Amino acid sequence: MTFDPASYVFTQPSAPTAIRASTVLPARRENVELRTSDGHRLVGELAVPESGEIRATLITLHPLPTHGGFMDSHVYRKASYRLPALAGIAVLRFNTRGTTSPRGTSGGAFEEGIGERLDVEAAVQFAVDRGLPNRWLVGWSFGTELALMYGATEPVASEIEGAVLLSPPLHRATDKHLAEWAGAGKPLKVLVPEHDDYLQPDAAAERFAAVPQAQVIGVDGAKHLWVGEKYAGRVLNEIVEEVLPGALPGVGTVLPQEWDGPVATAHT
């Protein structure tokens, strides 16, 4: 059965609620479908602020589907739960070709990051067609490869502001792709866990030195999958600081950790 985001049941607590991993804040959520230029139907979800201005848009590219990555990978799920309400940010999540999640299965089959170029293009075009503003790619692990390989060239480059990378392995993405980002001049924020399985902060800083505008941030104690609310929260704060400069003023400020309004609980 395909998961329906309208099934969340919101209640109004008598006091502010601590935001936890399963806390879902109000947003307008809908199941969406993307169509690739080679004829595949990709399933996804769009979450936008319940009211008010959409200040930025995240187009999320998930980790490796052959190793459990999908649109519901936990950082992206939490982004969709929180960021529309807390920061006015729209979050587009989708399964790349051949990937399955509770939302459903996208058409096609895994193509090692090659055919997925058309998936990235379809997602960006969807956001453009919906009029979603201030569009950013957010890639995690395999998703960083897609962002690096296809984000700095057309037809994607002119439609996005930049990218945020989580745990880039730099396996498929090469120096050629880094050179394309350097040439494009678009912002690139790179979050690298201290204990990453593939590329750790010092090595990442060396590789990304080829992109003058890249900001490489090592995150102490974190691992490749950003397990734990401490690390997931750090990622969300870093994303908001990048796509909405000044939205979290001051040093060390973070997104609200309590919500005074209706909430739902996700059952994963």
PDB file of C-alpha atoms in Angstrom:
ATOM      1  CA  MET A   1       0.000   0.000   0.000  1.00  0.00           C
ATOM      2  CA  THR A   2       1.325   3.443  -0.918  1.00  0.00           C
ATOM      3  CA  PHE A   3       1.882   5.717   2.072  1.00  0.00           C
ATOM      4  CA  ASP A   4      -0.453   8.720   2.108  1.00  0.00           C
ATOM      5  CA  PRO A   5       0.973  11.793   3.908  1.00  0.00           C
ATOM      6  CA  ALA A   6      -2.598  12.927   4.565  1.00  0.00           C
ATOM      7  CA  SER A   7      -2.851  10.042   7.053  1.00  0.00           C
ATOM      8  CA  TYR A   8      -0.899  11.935   9.726  1.00  0.00           C
ATOM      9  CA  VAL A   9      -3.169  12.734  12.664  1.00  0.00           C
ATOM     10  CA  PHE A  10      -2.427  16.126  14.232  1.00  0.00           C
ATOM     11  CA  THR A  11      -3.383  17.046  17.768  1.00  0.00           C
ATOM     12  CA  GLN A  12      -2.912  20.210  19.806  1.00  0.00           C
ATOM     13  CA  PRO A  13      -0.896  19.521  22.979  1.00  0.00           C
ATOM     14  CA  SER A  14      -1.523  21.622  26.055  1.00  0.00           C
ATOM     15  CA  ALA A  15       2.120  22.725  26.199  1.00  0.00           C
ATOM     16  CA  PRO A  16       5.008  23.145  23.735  1.00  0.00           C
ATOM     17  CA  THR A  17       6.275  19.822  22.381  1.00  0.00           C
ATOM     18  CA  ALA A  18       9.928  18.770  22.216  1.00  0.00           C
ATOM     19  CA  ILE A  19      10.816  17.968  18.613  1.00  0.00           C
ATOM     20  CA  ARG A  20      11.984  14.364  18.438  1.00  0.00           C
ATOM     21  CA  ALA A  21      12.896  12.016  15.606  1.00  0.00           C
ATOM     22  CA  SER A  22       9.283  11.008  14.968  1.00  0.00           C
ATOM     23  CA  THR A  23       7.706  14.452  15.439  1.00  0.00           C
ATOM     24  CA  VAL A  24       5.828  15.687  12.378  1.00  0.00           C
ATOM     25  CA  LEU A  25       5.041  19.399  12.174  1.00  0.00           C
ATOM     26  CA  PRO A  26       2.269  20.908  10.047  1.00  0.00           C
ATOM     27  CA  ALA A  27       2.830  21.287   6.297  1.00  0.00           C
ATOM     28  CA  ARG A  28       0.972  20.780   3.050  1.00  0.00           C
ATOM     29  CA  ARG A  29       2.133  17.357   1.928  1.00  0.00           C
ATOM     30  CA  GLU A  30       1.272  15.523  -1.251  1.00  0.00           C
ATOM     31  CA  ASN A  31       2.383  12.447  -3.091  1.00  0.00           C
ATOM     32  CA  VAL A  32       3.852  13.451  -6.436  1.00  0.00           C
ATOM     33  CA  GLU A  33       5.103  11.763  -9.577  1.00  0.00           C
ATOM     34  CA  LEU A  34       8.028  12.836 -11.724  1.00  0.00           C
ATOM     35  CA  ARG A  35       8.405  11.847 -15.360  1.00  0.00           C
ATOM     36  CA  THR A  36      11.851  11.346 -16.847  1.00  0.00           C
ATOM     37  CA  SER A  37      12.689  12.089 -20.452  1.00  0.00           C
ATOM     38  CA  ASP A  38      13.299   8.366 -21.052  1.00  0.00           C
ATOM     39  CA  GLY A  39       9.779   7.493 -19.902  1.00  0.00           C
ATOM     40  CA  HIS A  40      10.136   6.450 -16.254  1.00  0.00           C
ATOM     41  CA  ARG A  41       7.679   7.374 -13.516  1.00  0.00           C
ATOM     42  CA  LEU A  42       9.400   8.340 -10.275  1.00  0.00           C
ATOM     43  CA  VAL A  43       7.435   8.484  -7.022  1.00  0.00           C
ATOM     44  CA  GLY A  44       7.974  11.152  -4.407  1.00  0.00           C
ATOM     45  CA  GLU A  45       6.535  13.554  -1.877  1.00  0.00           C
ATOM     46  CA  LEU A  46       6.472  17.334  -1.742  1.00  0.00           C
ATOM     47  CA  ALA A  47       6.121  19.098   1.599  1.00  0.00           C
ATOM     48  CA  VAL A  48       5.633  22.880   1.604  1.00  0.00           C
ATOM     49  CA  PRO A  49       4.783  25.368   4.356  1.00  0.00           C
ATOM     50  CA  GLU A  50       1.170  25.189   5.478  1.00  0.00           C
ATOM     51  CA  SER A  51       0.895  28.940   5.029  1.00  0.00           C
ATOM     52  CA  GLY A  52       3.112  31.871   4.189  1.00  0.00           C
ATOM     53  CA  GLU A  53       6.024  32.263   1.832  1.00  0.00           C
ATOM     54  CA  ILE A  54       8.142  29.404   0.516  1.00  0.00           C
ATOM     55  CA  ARG A  55      11.617  30.754   1.215  1.00  0.00           C
ATOM     56  CA  ALA A  56      13.727  27.975  -0.297  1.00  0.00           C
ATOM     57  CA  THR A  57      13.402  24.543  -1.888  1.00  0.00           C
ATOM     58  CA  LEU A  58      15.424  21.399  -1.226  1.00  0.00           C
ATOM     59  CA  ILE A  59      15.626  18.829  -4.011  1.00  0.00           C
ATOM     60  CA  THR A  60      16.935  15.793  -2.157  1.00  0.00           C
ATOM     61  CA  LEU A  61      19.032  13.023  -3.699  1.00  0.00           C
ATOM     62  CA  HIS A  62      19.121   9.928  -1.528  1.00  0.00           C
ATOM     63  CA  PRO A  63      21.886   7.453  -0.608  1.00  0.00           C
ATOM     64  CA  LEU A  64      22.712   4.327  -2.603  1.00  0.00           C
ATOM     65  CA  PRO A  65      19.535   2.281  -3.194  1.00  0.00           C
ATOM     66  CA  THR A  66      21.468  -0.982  -3.401  1.00  0.00           C
ATOM     67  CA  HIS A  67      22.557  -0.352   0.206  1.00  0.00           C
ATOM     68  CA  GLY A  68      19.236   0.724   1.685  1.00  0.00           C
ATOM     69  CA  GLY A  69      19.067   4.342   0.506  1.00  0.00           C
ATOM     70  CA  PHE A  70      15.704   5.801  -0.503  1.00  0.00           C
ATOM     71  CA  MET A  71      13.619   8.956  -0.207  1.00  0.00           C
ATOM     72  CA  ASP A  72      12.814   8.132   3.439  1.00  0.00           C
ATOM     73  CA  SER A  73      16.440   7.954   4.561  1.00  0.00           C
ATOM     74  CA  HIS A  74      16.219   9.533   7.994  1.00  0.00           C
ATOM     75  CA  VAL A  75      17.806  12.961   7.473  1.00  0.00           C
ATOM     76  CA  TYR A  76      15.514  13.670   4.522  1.00  0.00           C
ATOM     77  CA  ARG A  77      12.487  12.371   6.367  1.00  0.00           C
ATOM     78  CA  LYS A  78      13.247  14.722   9.262  1.00  0.00           C
ATOM     79  CA  ALA A  79      13.788  17.599   6.848  1.00  0.00           C
ATOM     80  CA  SER A  80      10.302  17.048   5.450  1.00  0.00           C
ATOM     81  CA  TYR A  81       8.835  16.741   8.957  1.00  0.00           C
ATOM     82  CA  ARG A  82      10.356  19.977  10.250  1.00  0.00           C
ATOM     83  CA  LEU A  83      11.676  22.469   7.729  1.00  0.00           C
ATOM     84  CA  PRO A  84       8.406  23.585   6.110  1.00  0.00           C
ATOM     85  CA  ALA A  85       7.114  24.699   9.531  1.00  0.00           C
ATOM     86  CA  LEU A  86      10.355  25.835  11.166  1.00  0.00           C
ATOM     87  CA  ALA A  87      12.009  27.620   8.233  1.00  0.00           C
ATOM     88  CA  GLY A  88       9.508  28.014   5.399  1.00  0.00           C
ATOM     89  CA  ILE A  89      11.437  25.536   3.265  1.00  0.00           C
ATOM     90  CA  ALA A  90       9.845  23.189   0.729  1.00  0.00           C
ATOM     91  CA  VAL A  91      11.259  19.652   0.664  1.00  0.00           C
ATOM     92  CA  LEU A  92      11.015  17.458  -2.434  1.00  0.00           C
ATOM     93  CA  ARG A  93      11.915  13.831  -1.843  1.00  0.00           C
ATOM     94  CA  PHE A  94      11.738  11.094  -4.473  1.00  0.00           C
ATOM     95  CA  ASN A  95      12.963   7.602  -5.239  1.00  0.00           C
ATOM     96  CA  THR A  96      15.449   7.390  -8.068  1.00  0.00           C
ATOM     97  CA  ARG A  97      14.798   4.799 -10.760  1.00  0.00           C
ATOM     98  CA  GLY A  98      14.208   1.287  -9.462  1.00  0.00           C
ATOM     99  CA  THR A  99      14.102   2.394  -5.811  1.00  0.00           C
ATOM    100  CA  THR A 100      11.365   1.317  -3.360  1.00  0.00           C
ATOM    101  CA  SER A 101      10.106   2.983  -0.177  1.00  0.00           C
ATOM    102  CA  PRO A 102       6.759   3.141   1.655  1.00  0.00           C
ATOM    103  CA  ARG A 103       5.743   5.756  -0.918  1.00  0.00           C
ATOM    104  CA  GLY A 104       6.083   3.149  -3.683  1.00  0.00           C
ATOM    105  CA  THR A 105       8.533   2.018  -6.347  1.00  0.00           C
ATOM    106  CA  SER A 106       9.951   4.203  -9.079  1.00  0.00           C
ATOM    107  CA  GLY A 107      10.071   2.835 -12.608  1.00  0.00           C
ATOM    108  CA  GLY A 108      13.220   1.583 -14.246  1.00  0.00           C
ATOM    109  CA  ALA A 109      16.245  -0.025 -12.626  1.00  0.00           C
ATOM    110  CA  PHE A 110      19.360   1.201 -10.837  1.00  0.00           C
ATOM    111  CA  GLU A 111      21.873   2.431 -13.410  1.00  0.00           C
ATOM    112  CA  GLU A 112      24.996   3.126 -11.329  1.00  0.00           C
ATOM    113  CA  GLY A 113      24.447   6.876 -11.461  1.00  0.00           C
ATOM    114  CA  ILE A 114      24.379   7.109 -15.263  1.00  0.00           C
ATOM    115  CA  GLY A 115      20.681   6.936 -16.132  1.00  0.00           C
ATOM    116  CA  GLU A 116      19.975   8.750 -12.868  1.00  0.00           C
ATOM    117  CA  ARG A 117      21.083  11.939 -14.632  1.00  0.00           C
ATOM    118  CA  LEU A 118      17.581  12.022 -16.095  1.00  0.00           C
ATOM    119  CA  ASP A 119      16.075  11.551 -12.628  1.00  0.00           C
ATOM    120  CA  VAL A 120      17.915  14.636 -11.362  1.00  0.00           C
ATOM    121  CA  GLU A 121      16.766  16.606 -14.389  1.00  0.00           C
ATOM    122  CA  ALA A 122      13.158  15.477 -13.872  1.00  0.00           C
ATOM    123  CA  ALA A 123      13.192  16.504 -10.207  1.00  0.00           C
ATOM    124  CA  VAL A 124      14.620  19.929 -10.931  1.00  0.00           C
ATOM    125  CA  GLN A 125      12.154  20.477 -13.758  1.00  0.00           C
ATOM    126  CA  PHE A 126       9.291  19.472 -11.468  1.00  0.00           C
ATOM    127  CA  ALA A 127      10.380  22.111  -8.955  1.00  0.00           C
ATOM    128  CA  VAL A 128      10.649  24.710 -11.710  1.00  0.00           C
ATOM    129  CA  ASP A 129       7.219  23.825 -13.096  1.00  0.00           C
ATOM    130  CA  ARG A 130       5.691  24.117  -9.616  1.00  0.00           C
ATOM    131  CA  GLY A 131       7.199  27.575  -9.221  1.00  0.00           C
ATOM    132  CA  LEU A 132       9.228  26.524  -6.179  1.00  0.00           C
ATOM    133  CA  PRO A 133      11.826  29.230  -5.500  1.00  0.00           C
ATOM    134  CA  ASN A 134      15.471  29.314  -4.390  1.00  0.00           C
ATOM    135  CA  ARG A 135      16.161  25.733  -5.443  1.00  0.00           C
ATOM    136  CA  TRP A 136      19.080  23.764  -3.958  1.00  0.00           C
ATOM    137  CA  LEU A 137      20.266  20.219  -4.504  1.00  0.00           C
ATOM    138  CA  VAL A 138      20.947  18.268  -1.307  1.00  0.00           C
ATOM    139  CA  GLY A 139      22.832  15.051  -1.892  1.00  0.00           C
ATOM    140  CA  TRP A 140      23.714  12.354   0.624  1.00  0.00           C
ATOM    141  CA  SER A 141      26.354   9.708  -0.140  1.00  0.00           C
ATOM    142  CA  PHE A 142      25.349   8.365  -3.595  1.00  0.00           C
ATOM    143  CA  GLY A 143      23.165  11.448  -3.890  1.00  0.00           C
ATOM    144  CA  THR A 144      26.282  13.650  -3.643  1.00  0.00           C
ATOM    145  CA  GLU A 145      27.649  11.868  -6.701  1.00  0.00           C
ATOM    146  CA  LEU A 146      24.514  12.766  -8.639  1.00  0.00           C
ATOM    147  CA  ALA A 147      24.678  16.382  -7.450  1.00  0.00           C
ATOM    148  CA  LEU A 148      28.344  16.697  -8.391  1.00  0.00           C
ATOM    149  CA  MET A 149      28.040  14.937 -11.747  1.00  0.00           C
ATOM    150  CA  TYR A 150      24.926  16.732 -12.971  1.00  0.00           C
ATOM    151  CA  GLY A 151      24.362  19.864 -10.889  1.00  0.00           C
ATOM    152  CA  ALA A 152      26.933  22.169 -12.511  1.00  0.00           C
ATOM    153  CA  THR A 153      25.973  21.502 -16.138  1.00  0.00           C
ATOM    154  CA  GLU A 154      22.848  22.201 -18.134  1.00  0.00           C
ATOM    155  CA  PRO A 155      19.947  21.787 -18.001  1.00  0.00           C
ATOM    156  CA  VAL A 156      20.252  21.724 -14.203  1.00  0.00           C
ATOM    157  CA  ALA A 157      22.864  24.396 -13.465  1.00  0.00           C
ATOM    158  CA  SER A 158      20.801  27.409 -14.486  1.00  0.00           C
ATOM    159  CA  GLU A 159      17.839  26.225 -12.388  1.00  0.00           C
ATOM    160  CA  ILE A 160      19.564  25.785  -9.014  1.00  0.00           C
ATOM    161  CA  GLU A 161      21.393  28.077  -6.627  1.00  0.00           C
ATOM    162  CA  GLY A 162      23.927  25.530  -5.414  1.00  0.00           C
ATOM    163  CA  ALA A 163      24.244  22.287  -3.477  1.00  0.00           C
ATOM    164  CA  VAL A 164      24.768  20.867  -0.017  1.00  0.00           C
ATOM    165  CA  LEU A 165      26.620  17.543   0.168  1.00  0.00           C
ATOM    166  CA  LEU A 166      26.380  15.060   3.055  1.00  0.00           C
ATOM    167  CA  SER A 167      29.068  12.369   3.334  1.00  0.00           C
ATOM    168  CA  PRO A 168      30.467  12.565  -0.212  1.00  0.00           C
ATOM    169  CA  PRO A 169      32.402   9.387  -1.117  1.00  0.00           C
ATOM    170  CA  LEU A 170      33.775  10.819  -4.386  1.00  0.00           C
ATOM    171  CA  HIS A 171      33.642   7.401  -6.041  1.00  0.00           C
ATOM    172  CA  ARG A 172      31.708   8.171  -9.194  1.00  0.00           C
ATOM    173  CA  ALA A 173      32.246  11.923  -9.180  1.00  0.00           C
ATOM    174  CA  THR A 174      35.671  12.763 -10.575  1.00  0.00           C
ATOM    175  CA  ASP A 175      38.041  15.715 -10.846  1.00  0.00           C
ATOM    176  CA  LYS A 176      36.228  16.581 -14.082  1.00  0.00           C
ATOM    177  CA  HIS A 177      33.008  17.130 -12.171  1.00  0.00           C
ATOM    178  CA  LEU A 178      34.782  19.158  -9.497  1.00  0.00           C
ATOM    179  CA  ALA A 179      36.231  21.329 -12.262  1.00  0.00           C
ATOM    180  CA  GLU A 180      32.719  21.877 -13.617  1.00  0.00           C
ATOM    181  CA  TRP A 181      31.577  23.095 -10.201  1.00  0.00           C
ATOM    182  CA  ALA A 182      34.619  25.354  -9.952  1.00  0.00           C
ATOM    183  CA  GLY A 183      33.751  26.821 -13.326  1.00  0.00           C
ATOM    184  CA  ALA A 184      30.089  27.272 -12.452  1.00  0.00           C
ATOM    185  CA  GLY A 185      30.992  29.222  -9.325  1.00  0.00           C
ATOM    186  CA  LYS A 186      27.867  28.046  -7.522  1.00  0.00           C
ATOM    187  CA  PRO A 187      27.966  27.556  -3.738  1.00  0.00           C
ATOM    188  CA  LEU A 188      28.902  24.097  -2.527  1.00  0.00           C
ATOM    189  CA  LYS A 189      28.687  23.214   1.163  1.00  0.00           C
ATOM    190  CA  VAL A 190      30.249  19.877   2.073  1.00  0.00           C
ATOM    191  CA  LEU A 191      29.529  18.192   5.422  1.00  0.00           C
ATOM    192  CA  VAL A 192      32.008  15.421   6.169  1.00  0.00           C
ATOM    193  CA  PRO A 193      31.699  13.119   9.206  1.00  0.00           C
ATOM    194  CA  GLU A 194      34.830  12.679  11.307  1.00  0.00           C
ATOM    195  CA  HIS A 195      34.426   8.895  11.154  1.00  0.00           C
ATOM    196  CA  ASP A 196      33.140   8.571   7.597  1.00  0.00           C
ATOM    197  CA  ASP A 197      33.654   5.155   6.008  1.00  0.00           C
ATOM    198  CA  TYR A 198      34.771   6.557   2.656  1.00  0.00           C
ATOM    199  CA  LEU A 199      36.132  10.118   2.805  1.00  0.00           C
ATOM    200  CA  GLN A 200      37.144  11.843   6.009  1.00  0.00           C
ATOM    201  CA  PRO A 201      37.558  15.587   6.575  1.00  0.00           C
ATOM    202  CA  ASP A 202      41.258  16.048   5.799  1.00  0.00           C
ATOM    203  CA  ALA A 203      41.045  14.041   2.589  1.00  0.00           C
ATOM    204  CA  ALA A 204      37.824  15.812   1.637  1.00  0.00           C
ATOM    205  CA  ALA A 205      39.424  19.226   2.107  1.00  0.00           C
ATOM    206  CA  GLU A 206      42.252  18.150  -0.191  1.00  0.00           C
ATOM    207  CA  ARG A 207      39.921  16.865  -2.911  1.00  0.00           C
ATOM    208  CA  PHE A 208      37.512  19.803  -2.764  1.00  0.00           C
ATOM    209  CA  ALA A 209      40.361  22.314  -2.905  1.00  0.00           C
ATOM    210  CA  ALA A 210      39.760  22.067  -6.666  1.00  0.00           C
ATOM    211  CA  VAL A 211      36.512  23.990  -6.086  1.00  0.00           C
ATOM    212  CA  PRO A 212      37.500  27.404  -4.684  1.00  0.00           C
ATOM    213  CA  GLN A 213      34.001  28.224  -3.451  1.00  0.00           C
ATOM    214  CA  ALA A 214      33.499  24.876  -1.694  1.00  0.00           C
ATOM    215  CA  GLN A 215      33.095  25.086   2.060  1.00  0.00           C
ATOM    216  CA  VAL A 216      34.200  21.808   3.655  1.00  0.00           C
ATOM    217  CA  ILE A 217      33.044  21.277   7.242  1.00  0.00           C
ATOM    218  CA  GLY A 218      34.229  18.334   9.302  1.00  0.00           C
ATOM    219  CA  VAL A 219      31.702  17.207  11.900  1.00  0.00           C
ATOM    220  CA  ASP A 220      33.278  15.767  15.032  1.00  0.00           C
ATOM    221  CA  GLY A 221      31.940  12.409  16.161  1.00  0.00           C
ATOM    222  CA  ALA A 222      29.656  11.887  13.174  1.00  0.00           C
ATOM    223  CA  LYS A 223      29.549   8.815  10.960  1.00  0.00           C
ATOM    224  CA  HIS A 224      28.540   8.321   7.327  1.00  0.00           C
ATOM    225  CA  LEU A 225      24.847   7.764   8.112  1.00  0.00           C
ATOM    226  CA  TRP A 226      24.488  10.692  10.556  1.00  0.00           C
ATOM    227  CA  VAL A 227      22.803   8.416  13.101  1.00  0.00           C
ATOM    228  CA  GLY A 228      21.498  10.185  16.192  1.00  0.00           C
ATOM    229  CA  GLU A 229      19.394  13.288  16.678  1.00  0.00           C
ATOM    230  CA  LYS A 230      22.492  15.326  17.522  1.00  0.00           C
ATOM    231  CA  TYR A 231      23.939  14.757  14.078  1.00  0.00           C
ATOM    232  CA  ALA A 232      20.705  14.881  12.101  1.00  0.00           C
ATOM    233  CA  GLY A 233      19.912  18.183  13.800  1.00  0.00           C
ATOM    234  CA  ARG A 234      23.366  19.508  12.941  1.00  0.00           C
ATOM    235  CA  VAL A 235      22.802  18.652   9.279  1.00  0.00           C
ATOM    236  CA  LEU A 236      19.433  20.421   9.181  1.00  0.00           C
ATOM    237  CA  ASN A 237      20.902  23.524  10.793  1.00  0.00           C
ATOM    238  CA  GLU A 238      23.772  23.595   8.307  1.00  0.00           C
ATOM    239  CA  ILE A 239      21.357  23.240   5.394  1.00  0.00           C
ATOM    240  CA  VAL A 240      19.177  26.109   6.607  1.00  0.00           C
ATOM    241  CA  GLU A 241      22.205  28.333   7.186  1.00  0.00           C
ATOM    242  CA  GLU A 242      23.322  27.706   3.607  1.00  0.00           C
ATOM    243  CA  VAL A 243      20.043  28.141   1.739  1.00  0.00           C
ATOM    244  CA  LEU A 244      18.713  30.976   3.936  1.00  0.00           C
ATOM    245  CA  PRO A 245      21.693  33.007   5.138  1.00  0.00           C
ATOM    246  CA  GLY A 246      20.864  34.891   8.290  1.00  0.00           C
ATOM    247  CA  ALA A 247      17.812  32.796   9.074  1.00  0.00           C
ATOM    248  CA  LEU A 248      19.618  31.510  12.171  1.00  0.00           C
ATOM    249  CA  PRO A 249      21.371  34.694  13.369  1.00  0.00           C
ATOM    250  CA  GLY A 250      24.253  34.598  15.786  1.00  0.00           C
ATOM    251  CA  VAL A 251      26.958  32.071  16.540  1.00  0.00           C
ATOM    252  CA  GLY A 252      25.861  28.564  17.424  1.00  0.00           C
ATOM    253  CA  THR A 253      22.156  29.233  16.962  1.00  0.00           C
ATOM    254  CA  VAL A 254      19.943  26.353  15.912  1.00  0.00           C
ATOM    255  CA  LEU A 255      16.477  25.603  14.671  1.00  0.00           C
ATOM    256  CA  PRO A 256      13.805  25.586  17.390  1.00  0.00           C
ATOM    257  CA  GLN A 257      13.778  22.386  19.399  1.00  0.00           C
ATOM    258  CA  GLU A 258      10.218  22.838  20.618  1.00  0.00           C
ATOM    259  CA  TRP A 259       6.972  23.483  18.761  1.00  0.00           C
ATOM    260  CA  ASP A 260       3.947  25.247  20.183  1.00  0.00           C
ATOM    261  CA  GLY A 261       1.204  24.031  17.889  1.00  0.00           C
ATOM    262  CA  PRO A 262      -0.381  20.915  16.371  1.00  0.00           C
ATOM    263  CA  VAL A 263       1.883  17.891  15.998  1.00  0.00           C
ATOM    264  CA  ALA A 264       1.664  14.354  14.689  1.00  0.00           C
ATOM    265  CA  THR A 265       3.794  11.291  15.293  1.00  0.00           C
ATOM    266  CA  ALA A 266       5.277   9.275  12.467  1.00  0.00           C
ATOM    267  CA  HIS A 267       5.331   5.497  12.778  1.00  0.00           C
ATOM    268  CA  THR A 268       8.280   4.137  10.775  1.00  0.00           C
TER     269      THR A 268
END
